[in-house]
């Protein structure tokens, strides 16, 4: 097959794309709003099946959690490509009504517009394009998930299952503001520490008490020794609560901690140390700890390095000068990397201000980003 000219097709879809992006952004879909997320998932499923693309809905209990779709199914792993996208956002209910989708110049604004409804929609158009003009010996699949922003606890199993069937994974998280893609990400472990001490009157019988706050403070000091700038390990105690009154020795205290690591080896090393610190007793307290959520690191393998090289060369050939960068932010790409896939992340339209009211996507990057991805995928296998 000769390579089709994708760009004119995508150019012709652009107005339609923007109006569909408006629809998706104006559907509130915070990670905890299961119905809102399901509305976005169903919208994508209908958009694809209306075009004759095979769609599958994945449920967790009664709730729709993921939608997957495949064009040219049945190929072996080396001839299978997977595009990832999450349909949830970080915003609360009512956010879309408070500041609905709007376009100013070449930028579109609204909750989740860049992270990552623009990428989700780009993937949906690429599936439609592949259905029309993709290589018949290459399977192109899309997976649309429900809870990336809170650690993909529900989606992880579906992502893993599909990653085992696909060699190449492109995650359409937003491109950096300058258009760069992401070739490595830190992993994150989010955990709680709960400390129990013993209450006592701070004046009358101070020495009968065991301060949970004091014990937690000492543990925090120990935990922060794990921070290693050269190794790229960070640890942030972002939440803290505890105590009963100013004149009571604190009977309880609690902290929420964010650990970031670059490699799985670092993760093992840090978690062993964290377990020791969080379960050990310093001044007679008892304490427990619990992992609340986790992202695996996206460590660039040789296969991922070659995929990035191919993608960046394709981009350059198209006159778009972008580079690969490494970031401390996590994504589902870590799951794909751990499954041995060749992975590249942040191939979605470029934007900025993610997770804030200033979030924007650069609409002029939609067609070029989709074109680079289409042409890169065409050259695989
Ligand atoms: Zn995202």
Coordinates of C-alpha atoms and ligand atoms in Angstrom, one line a residue:
X1 CA 0.0 0.0 0.0
X2 CA 1.2 3.5 -0.7
X3 CA 1.1 5.8 2.2
X4 CA -2.1 8.0 2.1
X5 CA -2.0 11.7 2.6
X6 CA -3.6 12.0 6.0
X7 CA -3.3 15.7 6.6
X8 CA -5.9 16.9 4.1
X9 CA -8.4 14.5 5.6
X10 CA -7.7 15.8 9.1
X11 CA -7.8 19.4 7.9
X12 CA -11.3 18.7 6.6
X13 CA -12.3 17.3 10.0
X14 CA -10.9 20.3 12.0
X15 CA -14.1 22.3 12.4
X16 CA -16.0 19.2 13.4
X17 CA -13.2 18.3 15.8
X18 CA -13.4 21.7 17.6
X19 CA -17.2 21.4 17.9
X20 CA -16.9 17.9 19.3
X21 CA -14.1 19.1 21.7
X22 CA -16.6 21.7 23.0
X23 CA -19.1 18.9 23.6
X24 CA -16.6 16.8 25.5
X25 CA -15.2 19.7 27.6
X26 CA -18.7 20.8 28.6
X27 CA -19.4 17.3 30.0
X28 CA -18.1 17.4 33.6
X29 CA -16.0 14.3 34.2
X30 CA -14.0 14.6 37.4
X31 CA -12.5 11.2 38.4
X32 CA -15.1 10.8 41.2
X33 CA -18.1 11.7 39.0
X34 CA -18.7 8.2 37.6
X35 CA -21.7 9.2 35.6
X36 CA -20.0 12.1 34.0
X37 CA -17.0 10.0 33.0
X38 CA -19.4 7.3 31.7
X39 CA -21.1 10.0 29.5
X40 CA -17.7 10.9 27.9
X41 CA -16.8 7.2 27.4
X42 CA -20.2 6.6 25.8
X43 CA -19.8 9.6 23.6
X44 CA -16.5 8.2 22.3
X45 CA -17.9 4.7 21.9
X46 CA -20.9 6.1 19.9
X47 CA -18.6 8.3 17.8
X48 CA -16.5 5.2 16.8
X49 CA -19.3 2.7 16.3
X50 CA -21.2 5.2 14.1
X51 CA -18.3 4.8 11.8
X52 CA -18.4 1.0 11.8
X53 CA -15.5 0.6 14.2
X54 CA -15.6 -2.4 16.6
X55 CA -16.1 -1.1 20.1
X56 CA -16.1 -2.8 23.5
X57 CA -17.4 -1.5 26.8
X58 CA -15.6 -2.6 30.0
X59 CA -17.6 -2.6 33.2
X60 CA -16.5 -2.7 36.8
X61 CA -19.6 -3.9 38.6
X62 CA -22.4 -1.8 37.2
X63 CA -20.2 1.1 36.2
X64 CA -18.8 1.7 32.7
X65 CA -15.0 2.0 33.4
X66 CA -13.3 1.8 30.0
X67 CA -14.0 1.7 26.3
X68 CA -11.7 0.0 23.8
X69 CA -11.8 -0.1 20.0
X70 CA -9.8 -1.9 17.4
X71 CA -9.3 -1.4 13.7
X72 CA -8.0 -4.3 11.7
X73 CA -8.1 -6.6 14.8
X74 CA -6.4 -10.0 14.9
X75 CA -2.8 -9.0 14.2
X76 CA 0.1 -10.4 16.2
X77 CA 1.7 -8.2 18.9
X78 CA 4.5 -6.9 16.7
X79 CA 1.8 -5.5 14.3
X80 CA -0.4 -4.0 17.0
X81 CA -0.5 -0.4 18.1
X82 CA -2.4 1.0 21.1
X83 CA -3.4 4.6 21.7
X84 CA -4.2 5.5 25.3
X85 CA -6.3 8.3 26.7
X86 CA -8.1 9.0 30.0
X87 CA -11.5 10.6 30.0
X88 CA -11.5 11.9 33.6
X89 CA -10.3 15.3 34.8
X90 CA -9.2 16.8 38.1
X91 CA -12.1 19.2 38.4
X92 CA -15.2 19.1 40.7
X93 CA -18.8 18.9 39.5
X94 CA -20.2 22.1 38.1
X95 CA -16.8 23.3 36.8
X96 CA -17.8 23.1 33.1
X97 CA -20.9 25.2 33.8
X98 CA -18.8 27.8 35.7
X99 CA -16.2 28.1 32.9
X100 CA -17.4 26.4 29.7
X101 CA -15.4 25.7 26.6
X102 CA -14.3 28.8 24.8
X103 CA -11.9 29.7 22.0
X104 CA -9.6 32.7 22.1
X105 CA -7.5 33.1 19.0
X106 CA -5.8 29.8 18.5
X107 CA -6.2 28.6 22.1
X108 CA -9.2 26.7 23.5
X109 CA -9.9 26.8 27.3
X110 CA -12.1 24.8 29.7
X111 CA -11.7 22.1 32.3
X112 CA -9.6 19.2 31.0
X113 CA -9.4 20.7 27.5
X114 CA -5.7 19.8 27.2
X115 CA -5.5 17.1 29.9
X116 CA -6.7 15.3 28.0
X117 CA -9.9 15.7 26.1
X118 CA -8.1 17.1 23.1
X119 CA -5.9 14.0 23.0
X120 CA -8.8 11.6 23.6
X121 CA -10.6 13.1 20.7
X122 CA -7.5 13.1 18.5
X123 CA -7.2 9.4 19.1
X124 CA -10.9 8.9 18.1
X125 CA -10.3 10.7 14.8
X126 CA -7.1 8.6 14.2
X127 CA -9.1 5.4 14.7
X128 CA -11.6 6.8 12.1
X129 CA -8.8 7.6 9.7
X130 CA -7.2 4.2 10.2
X131 CA -10.5 2.6 9.4
X132 CA -10.5 4.5 6.1
X133 CA -6.9 4.5 5.1
X134 CA -4.7 2.7 7.7
X135 CA -2.4 -0.1 6.8
X136 CA -4.4 -3.3 6.7
X137 CA -1.6 -5.4 8.2
X138 CA -1.4 -3.2 11.3
X139 CA -4.0 -3.3 14.1
X140 CA -4.7 0.1 15.6
X141 CA -6.5 0.1 18.9
X142 CA -7.7 2.8 21.3
X143 CA -8.3 2.5 25.0
X144 CA -10.3 5.2 26.8
X145 CA -10.1 5.0 30.6
X146 CA -11.9 6.5 33.6
X147 CA -9.5 7.3 36.5
X148 CA -5.9 8.2 35.5
X149 CA -6.0 11.4 37.6
X150 CA -6.5 9.3 40.8
X151 CA -4.0 6.5 40.0
X152 CA -5.9 4.3 37.5
X153 CA -7.0 1.9 40.3
X154 CA -9.9 0.7 38.2
X155 CA -8.4 1.0 34.7
X156 CA -5.0 -0.5 35.4
X157 CA -6.1 -4.1 34.8
X158 CA -7.6 -3.2 31.4
X159 CA -4.6 -1.2 30.4
X160 CA -2.3 -4.1 31.4
X161 CA -4.4 -6.7 29.5
X162 CA -4.3 -4.6 26.3
X163 CA -0.6 -3.7 26.6
X164 CA 0.2 -7.4 26.6
X165 CA -1.4 -7.6 23.2
X166 CA 0.2 -4.5 21.7
X167 CA 3.8 -3.8 21.1
X168 CA 3.6 0.0 20.4
X169 CA 1.9 2.4 22.8
X170 CA 1.2 6.1 22.2
X171 CA -0.3 8.0 25.1
X172 CA -2.1 11.2 23.9
X173 CA -1.5 13.1 27.2
X174 CA -1.0 16.8 26.2
X175 CA 2.2 17.8 24.5
X176 CA 4.3 20.3 26.6
X177 CA 3.6 24.0 25.9
X178 CA 6.4 24.0 23.3
X179 CA 5.1 20.9 21.7
X180 CA 7.7 18.5 23.2
X181 CA 6.7 14.9 23.8
X182 CA 7.6 12.8 27.0
X183 CA 10.1 10.0 26.9
X184 CA 10.4 9.3 30.6
X185 CA 8.3 9.8 33.7
X186 CA 8.9 9.3 37.4
X187 CA 6.8 6.8 39.2
X188 CA 4.8 7.9 42.2
X189 CA 3.7 6.2 45.4
X190 CA 1.0 7.9 47.5
X191 CA 0.6 6.7 51.0
X192 CA -0.8 7.5 54.4
X193 CA 0.8 7.2 57.8
X194 CA -1.5 6.8 60.9
X195 CA 0.0 7.3 64.3
X196 CA -1.6 6.4 67.6
X197 CA -0.2 7.9 70.8
X198 CA -1.7 8.3 74.3
X199 CA -3.7 11.3 75.4
X200 CA -2.8 13.1 78.7
X201 CA -3.3 16.5 80.1
X202 CA -0.5 18.6 78.9
X203 CA -0.2 20.4 82.2
X204 CA -1.3 17.9 84.8
X205 CA 0.3 14.7 83.7
X206 CA 2.4 15.5 80.7
X207 CA 4.7 12.5 81.3
X208 CA 1.9 10.0 81.1
X209 CA 1.2 10.9 77.5
X210 CA 2.7 9.7 74.2
X211 CA 2.4 12.5 71.6
X212 CA 1.4 11.1 68.2
X213 CA 2.3 14.4 66.7
X214 CA 5.8 14.4 68.1
X215 CA 6.2 10.8 66.9
X216 CA 5.0 11.7 63.4
X217 CA 7.4 14.7 63.3
X218 CA 10.3 12.4 64.0
X219 CA 9.1 9.9 61.4
X220 CA 8.8 12.8 58.8
X221 CA 12.4 13.7 59.6
X222 CA 13.5 10.2 58.9
X223 CA 11.4 9.9 55.7
X224 CA 12.8 13.1 54.3
X225 CA 16.3 11.5 54.4
X226 CA 15.1 9.5 51.4
X227 CA 15.2 12.6 49.3
X228 CA 18.1 12.4 46.8
X229 CA 18.4 15.2 44.3
X230 CA 21.0 13.4 42.2
X231 CA 19.0 10.2 42.1
X232 CA 15.8 12.0 41.3
X233 CA 14.0 10.8 44.4
X234 CA 11.6 13.2 46.1
X235 CA 9.3 12.9 49.1
X236 CA 6.6 15.4 50.0
X237 CA 4.5 15.3 53.1
X238 CA 1.6 17.2 51.6
X239 CA -1.1 16.6 54.2
X240 CA -1.1 16.5 57.9
X241 CA -3.7 16.4 60.7
X242 CA -3.9 15.3 64.3
X243 CA -4.3 16.2 67.9
X244 CA -7.3 17.0 70.0
X245 CA -6.7 20.3 71.8
X246 CA -3.7 22.5 72.5
X247 CA -3.6 21.4 76.1
X248 CA -3.8 17.6 75.3
X249 CA -0.8 15.4 74.4
X250 CA -1.9 14.3 70.9
X251 CA -3.5 10.8 70.9
X252 CA -3.4 10.6 67.1
X253 CA -1.8 12.1 64.0
X254 CA -2.0 11.3 60.3
X255 CA 0.0 12.3 57.2
X256 CA -0.4 11.9 53.4
X257 CA 2.9 11.5 51.5
X258 CA 3.9 11.6 47.9
X259 CA 7.1 9.7 46.9
X260 CA 8.5 10.0 43.4
X261 CA 11.1 7.7 42.0
X262 CA 12.8 7.1 38.7
X263 CA 13.2 3.3 38.7
X264 CA 11.6 0.2 40.1
X265 CA 14.8 -0.5 42.0
X266 CA 14.5 2.9 43.7
X267 CA 10.9 2.1 44.5
X268 CA 11.9 -1.2 46.3
X269 CA 14.6 0.4 48.2
X270 CA 12.5 3.4 49.4
X271 CA 9.5 1.2 50.3
X272 CA 11.6 -1.0 52.5
X273 CA 12.9 2.0 54.3
X274 CA 9.4 3.6 54.5
X275 CA 7.9 0.4 56.0
X276 CA 10.7 0.4 58.6
X277 CA 10.1 4.0 59.6
X278 CA 6.3 3.9 59.5
X279 CA 5.9 0.8 61.5
X280 CA 8.7 1.2 64.0
X281 CA 8.1 2.9 67.4
X282 CA 10.2 5.9 68.4
X283 CA 8.6 7.0 71.7
X284 CA 6.1 4.3 72.4
X285 CA 3.6 5.1 69.7
X286 CA 2.1 2.6 67.4
X287 CA 1.7 3.3 63.7
X288 CA 0.5 1.9 60.4
X289 CA 0.9 2.9 56.8
X290 CA -1.1 2.2 53.7
X291 CA -0.5 2.8 49.9
X292 CA -3.4 4.9 48.5
X293 CA -2.4 4.9 44.9
X294 CA 0.6 4.3 42.7
X295 CA 2.1 5.0 39.2
X296 CA 4.9 2.9 37.9
X297 CA 7.8 4.9 36.4
X298 CA 8.1 5.2 32.6
X299 CA 11.7 4.1 32.2
X300 CA 12.8 4.4 28.5
X301 CA 13.7 1.0 27.1
X302 CA 15.8 0.5 23.9
X303 CA 12.5 -0.1 22.1
X304 CA 11.0 3.1 23.4
X305 CA 14.1 5.0 22.5
X306 CA 13.9 3.8 18.9
X307 CA 10.2 4.6 18.8
X308 CA 10.9 8.1 20.0
X309 CA 13.6 8.5 17.4
X310 CA 11.2 7.5 14.7
X311 CA 8.5 9.8 15.9
X312 CA 10.8 12.8 16.2
X313 CA 12.3 12.1 12.8
X314 CA 8.8 12.0 11.3
X315 CA 8.0 15.2 13.1
X316 CA 11.1 16.9 11.8
X317 CA 10.3 15.7 8.2
X318 CA 7.0 17.5 8.6
X319 CA 8.8 20.7 9.6
X320 CA 7.8 20.5 13.3
X321 CA 10.8 20.8 15.5
X322 CA 10.0 19.0 18.8
X323 CA 12.1 17.1 21.3
X324 CA 11.6 14.4 23.9
X325 CA 11.8 15.4 27.6
X326 CA 11.6 13.7 31.0
X327 CA 9.2 14.8 33.6
X328 CA 8.4 14.2 37.3
X329 CA 4.6 13.9 36.5
X330 CA 3.2 10.4 36.3
X331 CA 0.9 8.8 33.7
X332 CA -0.4 5.5 32.5
X333 CA 2.7 5.2 30.3
X334 CA 4.4 3.6 33.3
X335 CA 2.0 0.7 33.1
X336 CA 2.8 0.2 29.4
X337 CA 6.5 0.5 29.9
X338 CA 6.3 -2.2 32.7
X339 CA 4.5 -4.5 30.3
X340 CA 7.5 -4.3 27.9
X341 CA 5.8 -2.1 25.3
X342 CA 7.6 0.5 23.2
X343 CA 6.1 3.7 24.6
X344 CA 6.0 7.4 23.9
X345 CA 3.9 9.8 26.0
X346 CA 2.4 13.2 25.5
X347 CA 1.8 12.9 21.8
X348 CA -1.5 14.8 22.1
X349 CA -2.1 18.4 21.1
X350 CA 0.2 20.9 22.9
X351 CA -1.1 22.9 25.8
X352 CA -0.3 24.2 29.3
X353 CA -1.7 25.2 32.7
X354 CA -2.8 21.6 33.3
X355 CA -5.0 21.1 36.4
X356 CA -5.6 24.8 36.8
X357 CA -8.2 27.3 35.6
X358 CA -5.6 28.7 33.1
X359 CA -5.5 25.4 31.2
X360 CA -5.4 25.8 27.4
X361 CA -4.8 23.7 24.3
X362 CA -3.1 25.1 21.2
X363 CA -5.6 24.3 18.5
X364 CA -3.1 24.9 15.7
X365 CA -1.2 21.9 16.9
X366 CA -4.1 19.4 16.5
X367 CA -3.7 18.6 12.8
X368 CA 0.2 18.5 12.9
X369 CA 0.2 16.3 16.0
X370 CA -2.4 13.9 14.5
X371 CA -0.5 13.8 11.2
X372 CA 2.9 13.0 12.8
X373 CA 1.3 10.2 14.8
X374 CA -0.5 8.8 11.8
X375 CA 2.6 8.8 9.7
X376 CA 4.7 7.4 12.5
X377 CA 2.2 4.5 13.0
X378 CA 2.2 3.9 9.3
X379 CA 5.9 3.2 9.3
X380 CA 5.8 0.6 12.1
X381 CA 5.8 -3.2 12.1
Ligands
LIG1 ZN1 -3.6 13.5 31.9

